[in-house]
Coordinates of C-alpha atoms in Angstrom, one line a residue:
X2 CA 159.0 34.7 108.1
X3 CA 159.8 34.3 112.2
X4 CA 158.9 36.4 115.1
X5 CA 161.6 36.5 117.9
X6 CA 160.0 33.3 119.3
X7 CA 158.5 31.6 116.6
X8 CA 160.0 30.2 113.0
X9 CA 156.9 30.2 110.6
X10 CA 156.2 29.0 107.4
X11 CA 158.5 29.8 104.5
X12 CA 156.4 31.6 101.5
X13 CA 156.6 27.9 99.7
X14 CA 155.2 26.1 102.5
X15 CA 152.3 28.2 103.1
X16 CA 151.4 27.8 99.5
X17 CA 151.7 24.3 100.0
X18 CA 149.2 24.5 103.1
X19 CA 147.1 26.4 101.2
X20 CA 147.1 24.0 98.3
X21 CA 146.6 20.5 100.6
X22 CA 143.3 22.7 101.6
X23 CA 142.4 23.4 98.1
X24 CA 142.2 27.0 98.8
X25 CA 144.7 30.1 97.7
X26 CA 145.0 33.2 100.1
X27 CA 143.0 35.4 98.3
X28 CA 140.2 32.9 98.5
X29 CA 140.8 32.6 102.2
X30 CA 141.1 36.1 102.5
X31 CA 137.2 36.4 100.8
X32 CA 136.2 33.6 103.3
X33 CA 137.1 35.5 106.2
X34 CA 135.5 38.5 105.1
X35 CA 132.1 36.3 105.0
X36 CA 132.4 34.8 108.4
X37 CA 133.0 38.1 109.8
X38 CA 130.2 39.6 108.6
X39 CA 128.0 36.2 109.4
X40 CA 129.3 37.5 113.3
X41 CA 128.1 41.0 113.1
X42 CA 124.7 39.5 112.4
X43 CA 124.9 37.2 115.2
X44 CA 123.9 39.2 118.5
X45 CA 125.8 37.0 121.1
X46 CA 129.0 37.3 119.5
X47 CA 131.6 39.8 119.9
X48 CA 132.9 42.5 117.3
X49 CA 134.7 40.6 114.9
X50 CA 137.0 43.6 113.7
X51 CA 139.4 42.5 116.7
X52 CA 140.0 38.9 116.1
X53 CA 140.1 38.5 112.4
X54 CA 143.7 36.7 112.3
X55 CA 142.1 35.0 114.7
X56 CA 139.1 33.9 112.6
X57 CA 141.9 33.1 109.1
X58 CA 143.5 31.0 111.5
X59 CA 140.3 28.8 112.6
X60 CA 139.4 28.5 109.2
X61 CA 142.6 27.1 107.9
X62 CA 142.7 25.0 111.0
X63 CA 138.9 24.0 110.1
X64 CA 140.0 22.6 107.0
X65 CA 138.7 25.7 104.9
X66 CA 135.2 25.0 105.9
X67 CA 133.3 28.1 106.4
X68 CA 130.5 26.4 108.6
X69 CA 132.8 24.5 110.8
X70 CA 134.8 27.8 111.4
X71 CA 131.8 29.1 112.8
X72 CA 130.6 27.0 115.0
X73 CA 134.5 26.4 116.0
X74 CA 134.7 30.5 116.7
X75 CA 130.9 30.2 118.3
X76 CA 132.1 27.2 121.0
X77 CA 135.0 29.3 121.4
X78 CA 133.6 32.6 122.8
X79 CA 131.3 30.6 124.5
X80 CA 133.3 28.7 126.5
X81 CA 135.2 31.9 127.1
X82 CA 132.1 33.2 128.7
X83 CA 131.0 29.8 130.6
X84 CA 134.6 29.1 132.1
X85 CA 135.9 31.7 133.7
X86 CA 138.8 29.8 135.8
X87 CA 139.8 29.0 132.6
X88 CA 139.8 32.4 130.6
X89 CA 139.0 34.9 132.4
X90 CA 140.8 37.5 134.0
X91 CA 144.1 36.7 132.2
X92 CA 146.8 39.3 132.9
X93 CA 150.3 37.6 131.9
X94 CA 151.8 39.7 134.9
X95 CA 149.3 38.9 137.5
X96 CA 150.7 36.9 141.1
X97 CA 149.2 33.9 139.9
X98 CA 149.9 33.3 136.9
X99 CA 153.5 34.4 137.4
X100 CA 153.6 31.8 139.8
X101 CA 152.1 29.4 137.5
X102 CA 155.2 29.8 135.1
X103 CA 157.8 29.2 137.6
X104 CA 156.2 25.7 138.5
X105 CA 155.4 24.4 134.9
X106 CA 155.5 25.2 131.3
X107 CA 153.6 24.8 128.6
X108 CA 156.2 26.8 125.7
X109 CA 155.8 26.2 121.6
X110 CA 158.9 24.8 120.1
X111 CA 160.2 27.3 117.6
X112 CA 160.9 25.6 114.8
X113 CA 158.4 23.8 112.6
X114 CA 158.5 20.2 111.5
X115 CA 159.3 19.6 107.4
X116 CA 155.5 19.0 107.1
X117 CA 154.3 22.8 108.9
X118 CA 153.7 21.0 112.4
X119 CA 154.1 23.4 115.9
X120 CA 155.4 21.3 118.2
X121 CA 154.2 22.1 122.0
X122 CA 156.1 21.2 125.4
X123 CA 154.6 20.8 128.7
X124 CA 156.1 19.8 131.7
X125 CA 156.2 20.0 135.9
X126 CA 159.1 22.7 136.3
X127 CA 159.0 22.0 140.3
X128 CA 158.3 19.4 142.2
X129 CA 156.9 20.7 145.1
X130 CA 152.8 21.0 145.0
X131 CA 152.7 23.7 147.3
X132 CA 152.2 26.5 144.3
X133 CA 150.8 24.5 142.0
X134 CA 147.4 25.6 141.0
X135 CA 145.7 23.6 137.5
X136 CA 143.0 26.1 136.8
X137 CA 145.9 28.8 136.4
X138 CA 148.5 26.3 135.0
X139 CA 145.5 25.8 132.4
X140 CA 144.9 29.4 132.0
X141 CA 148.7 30.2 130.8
X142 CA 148.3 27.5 128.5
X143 CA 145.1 28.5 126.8
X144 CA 146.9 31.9 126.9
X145 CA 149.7 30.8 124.9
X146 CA 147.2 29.1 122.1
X147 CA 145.8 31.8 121.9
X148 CA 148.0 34.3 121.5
X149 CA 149.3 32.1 118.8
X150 CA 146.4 31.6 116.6
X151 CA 145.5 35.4 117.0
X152 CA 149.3 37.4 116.6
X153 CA 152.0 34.9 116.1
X154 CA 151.8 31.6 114.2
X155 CA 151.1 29.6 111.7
X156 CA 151.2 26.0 111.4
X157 CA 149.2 22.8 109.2
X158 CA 148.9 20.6 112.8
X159 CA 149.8 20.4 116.0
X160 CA 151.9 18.1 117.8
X161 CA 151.7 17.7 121.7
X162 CA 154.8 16.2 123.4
X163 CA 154.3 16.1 127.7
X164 CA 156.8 15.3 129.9
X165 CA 155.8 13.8 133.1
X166 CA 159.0 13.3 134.4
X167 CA 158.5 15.9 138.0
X168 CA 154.7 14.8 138.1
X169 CA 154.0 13.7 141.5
X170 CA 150.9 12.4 143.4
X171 CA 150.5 15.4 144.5
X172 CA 150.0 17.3 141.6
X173 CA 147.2 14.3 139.9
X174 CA 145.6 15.2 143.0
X175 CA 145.0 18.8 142.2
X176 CA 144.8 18.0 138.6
X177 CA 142.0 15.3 137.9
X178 CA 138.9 16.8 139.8
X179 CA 139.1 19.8 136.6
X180 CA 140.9 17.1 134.1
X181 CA 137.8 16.2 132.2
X182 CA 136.8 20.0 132.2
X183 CA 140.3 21.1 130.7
X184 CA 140.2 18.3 127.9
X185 CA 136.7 19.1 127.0
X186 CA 138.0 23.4 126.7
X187 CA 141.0 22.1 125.0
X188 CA 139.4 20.6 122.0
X189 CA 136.3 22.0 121.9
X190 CA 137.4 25.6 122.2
X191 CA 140.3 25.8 119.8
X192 CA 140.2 23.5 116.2
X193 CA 144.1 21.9 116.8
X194 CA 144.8 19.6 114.3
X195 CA 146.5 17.3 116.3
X196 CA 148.7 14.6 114.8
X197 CA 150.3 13.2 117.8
X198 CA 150.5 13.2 121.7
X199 CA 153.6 12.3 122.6
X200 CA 154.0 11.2 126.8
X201 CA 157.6 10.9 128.3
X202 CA 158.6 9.8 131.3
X203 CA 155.4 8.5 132.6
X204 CA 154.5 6.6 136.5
X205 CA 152.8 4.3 137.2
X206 CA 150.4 6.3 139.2
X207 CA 149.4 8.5 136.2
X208 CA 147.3 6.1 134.4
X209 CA 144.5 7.0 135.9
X210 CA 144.5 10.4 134.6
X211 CA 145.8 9.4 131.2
X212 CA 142.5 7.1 130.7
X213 CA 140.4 9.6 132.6
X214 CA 142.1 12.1 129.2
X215 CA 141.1 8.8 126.8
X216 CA 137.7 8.5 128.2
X217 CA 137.1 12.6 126.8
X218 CA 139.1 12.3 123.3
X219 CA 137.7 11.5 120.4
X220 CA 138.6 7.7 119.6
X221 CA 140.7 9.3 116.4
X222 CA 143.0 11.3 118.8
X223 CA 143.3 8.6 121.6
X224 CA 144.8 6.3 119.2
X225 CA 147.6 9.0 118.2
X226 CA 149.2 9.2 121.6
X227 CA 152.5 7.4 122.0
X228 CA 154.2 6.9 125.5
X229 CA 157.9 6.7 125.1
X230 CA 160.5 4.9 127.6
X231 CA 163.2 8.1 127.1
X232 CA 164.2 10.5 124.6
X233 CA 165.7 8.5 122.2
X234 CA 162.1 6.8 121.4
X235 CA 161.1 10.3 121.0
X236 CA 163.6 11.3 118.9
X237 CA 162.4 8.7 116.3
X238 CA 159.3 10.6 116.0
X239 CA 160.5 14.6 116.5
X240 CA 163.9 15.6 114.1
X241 CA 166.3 16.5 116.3
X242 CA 167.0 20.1 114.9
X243 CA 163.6 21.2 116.9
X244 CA 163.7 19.5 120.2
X245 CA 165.8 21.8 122.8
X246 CA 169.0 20.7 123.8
X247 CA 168.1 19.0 127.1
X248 CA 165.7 17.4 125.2
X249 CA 168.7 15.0 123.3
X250 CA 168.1 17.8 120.1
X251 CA 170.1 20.5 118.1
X252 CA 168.1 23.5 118.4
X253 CA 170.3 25.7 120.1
X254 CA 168.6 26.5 123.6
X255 CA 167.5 24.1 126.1
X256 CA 163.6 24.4 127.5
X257 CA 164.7 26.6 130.2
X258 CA 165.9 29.2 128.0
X259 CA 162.4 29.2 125.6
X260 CA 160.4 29.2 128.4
X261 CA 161.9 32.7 129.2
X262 CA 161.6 33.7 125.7
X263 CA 157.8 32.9 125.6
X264 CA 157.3 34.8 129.2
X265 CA 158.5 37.8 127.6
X266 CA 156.5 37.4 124.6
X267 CA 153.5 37.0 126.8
X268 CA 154.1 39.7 129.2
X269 CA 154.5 42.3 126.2
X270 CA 151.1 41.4 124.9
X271 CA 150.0 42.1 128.3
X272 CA 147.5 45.1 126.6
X273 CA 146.0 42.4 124.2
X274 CA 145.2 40.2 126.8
X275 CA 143.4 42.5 128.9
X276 CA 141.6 43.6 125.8
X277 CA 140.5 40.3 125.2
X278 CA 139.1 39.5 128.7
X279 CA 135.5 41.3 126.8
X280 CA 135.6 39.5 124.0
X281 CA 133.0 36.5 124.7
X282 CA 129.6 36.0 124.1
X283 CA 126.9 37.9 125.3
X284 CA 124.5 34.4 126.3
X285 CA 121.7 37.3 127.3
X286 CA 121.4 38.3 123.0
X287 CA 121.5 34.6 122.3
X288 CA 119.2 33.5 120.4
X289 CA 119.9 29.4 119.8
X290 CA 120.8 26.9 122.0
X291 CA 124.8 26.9 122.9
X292 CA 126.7 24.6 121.3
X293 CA 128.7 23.5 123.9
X294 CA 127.9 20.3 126.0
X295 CA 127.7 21.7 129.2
X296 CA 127.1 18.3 131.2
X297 CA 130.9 18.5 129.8
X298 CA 132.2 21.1 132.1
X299 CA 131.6 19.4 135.5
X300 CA 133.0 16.7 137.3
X301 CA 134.9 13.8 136.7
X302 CA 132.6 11.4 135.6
X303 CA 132.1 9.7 131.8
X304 CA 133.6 6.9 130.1
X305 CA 137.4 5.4 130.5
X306 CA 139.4 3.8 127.9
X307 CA 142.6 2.3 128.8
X308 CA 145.8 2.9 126.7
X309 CA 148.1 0.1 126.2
X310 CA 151.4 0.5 126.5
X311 CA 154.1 -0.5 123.4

């Protein structure tokens, strides 16, 4: 099973992630039928009838828990509604987010890990600060997750590996007055399993913003980020047959090359996109508090943790 940009899970594995969740596919199949219908009887929510790969893949990322997977689908289409900078308006082929791919990346690795892990690559493409804006570097990322968990993939966890290595002053400037907000969205709208955060190529002078990212995480998560010296550190954790071939690894295109594979897979679900900018929450047919934290969404203040460094 692949699409042009993705390898996904060989029939054997997904019965094996089905297994380690004590679930089948027809079982999951039943359980997504009940949580759709549980939407259509909520009135802030949207039609469920469009998103229902969407709604499999929360509940298998959910851990097969019906009642998590709802209130995981409810904080997403909330925050949907409530963030606008950050999912609004999103039209792959639009100045600014076009712009927004030439000066970073944010790109799934195609190949899976043994276990069923996606493996996701961020990184500064450009140096310069001039036409680097975070709210739209943010959008194309939340862009690509989704797109994932609603057309494309499936995966068991996710593994996050950033590469700070272009990352200037500059670019913490723009980046930490919305970094709390965009940590919150991250893991709050979408139910990643995350196994590891992997940082490479870190400065000094992005500390700061790495325990400003602690001080949001769950305590669980913080302690799964690693910070690596170089590649070959990384490579001890990631099998070299997935990382890209600038990257030290075997998989036969360097990041370069997938980034312009995942632009084109964005651009040609340009119609989905901008059939999705609707589906949020309606918070005028609401009829219970939302469950999102929305002291959460503004500013930069809250605690700090400070990673120590192997």
């Amino acid at each position: 099973m692949a699409t042009k940009t993705l390898l996904l899970p060989t029939p054997d594995k997904l019965k094996e992630i089905y297994q380690d969740l004590g679930t089948t596919e027809e079982k999951v199949n039943a359980d997504v039928l009940t949580i759709m219908e549980w939407m259509r009887k909520q009135p802030h929510l949207p039609n469920p009838d469009v998103d229902e790969r969407r709604i499999r893949m929360f509940l298998i990322l959910c851990k097969n828990s019906m009642e998590r997977a709802k209130e995981s689908l409810d904080q997403y289409y909330t925050l949907k509604s409530m963030v606008p900078e950050f999912f609004g308006n999103r039209d792959p082929t639009a100045e600014p987010l076009l712009r927004s791919m030439k000066t970073s990346l944010f790109i799934p690795l195609p190949k899976l890990t043994p276990e069923g892990y996606r493996i996701s690559l961020s990184r500064i493409r450009c140096p310069e600060v001039d036409n680097f804006e975070f709210s739209d570097y943010v959008k194309v990322n939340f862009m690509s997750i989704d797109i994932r968990l609603s057309k494309l993939d499936m995966f068991k966890k996710e593994i996050f590996v950033f590469d700070l290595k272009d990352i200037t002053m500059a670019h913490l400037t723009a980046m930490l007055p919305q970094m709390k907000k965009f940590v919150y969205c991250a893991t709050t709208a979408y139910p990643l399993r995350i196994q590891e955060i992997h940082i490479l190529n870190m400065p000094s002078y992005a500390q700061t913003m790495v325990n400003m990212v602690l001080g949001v995480l769950k305590k669980k998560i913080a302690n799964r980020i690693k910070i690596h010296n170089g590649i070959e550190d990384l490579k001890k954790h990631i099998n070299s047959d997935i990382l890209p071939l600038d990257y030290g690894g075997t998989f036969p295109k360097n990041s370069e090359e997938l980034i312009v594979d995942w632009q084109e897979e964005l651009m040609k679900h340009r119609d989905w996109y901008l059939s999705q900018n609707s589906v949020i929450c309606d918070e005028n047919r609401r009829t219970k508090k939302p469950c999102v934290k929305v002291n959460m969404l503004a500013g930069v203040e809250g605690s700090f943790r400070k990673l120590e460094v192997d």
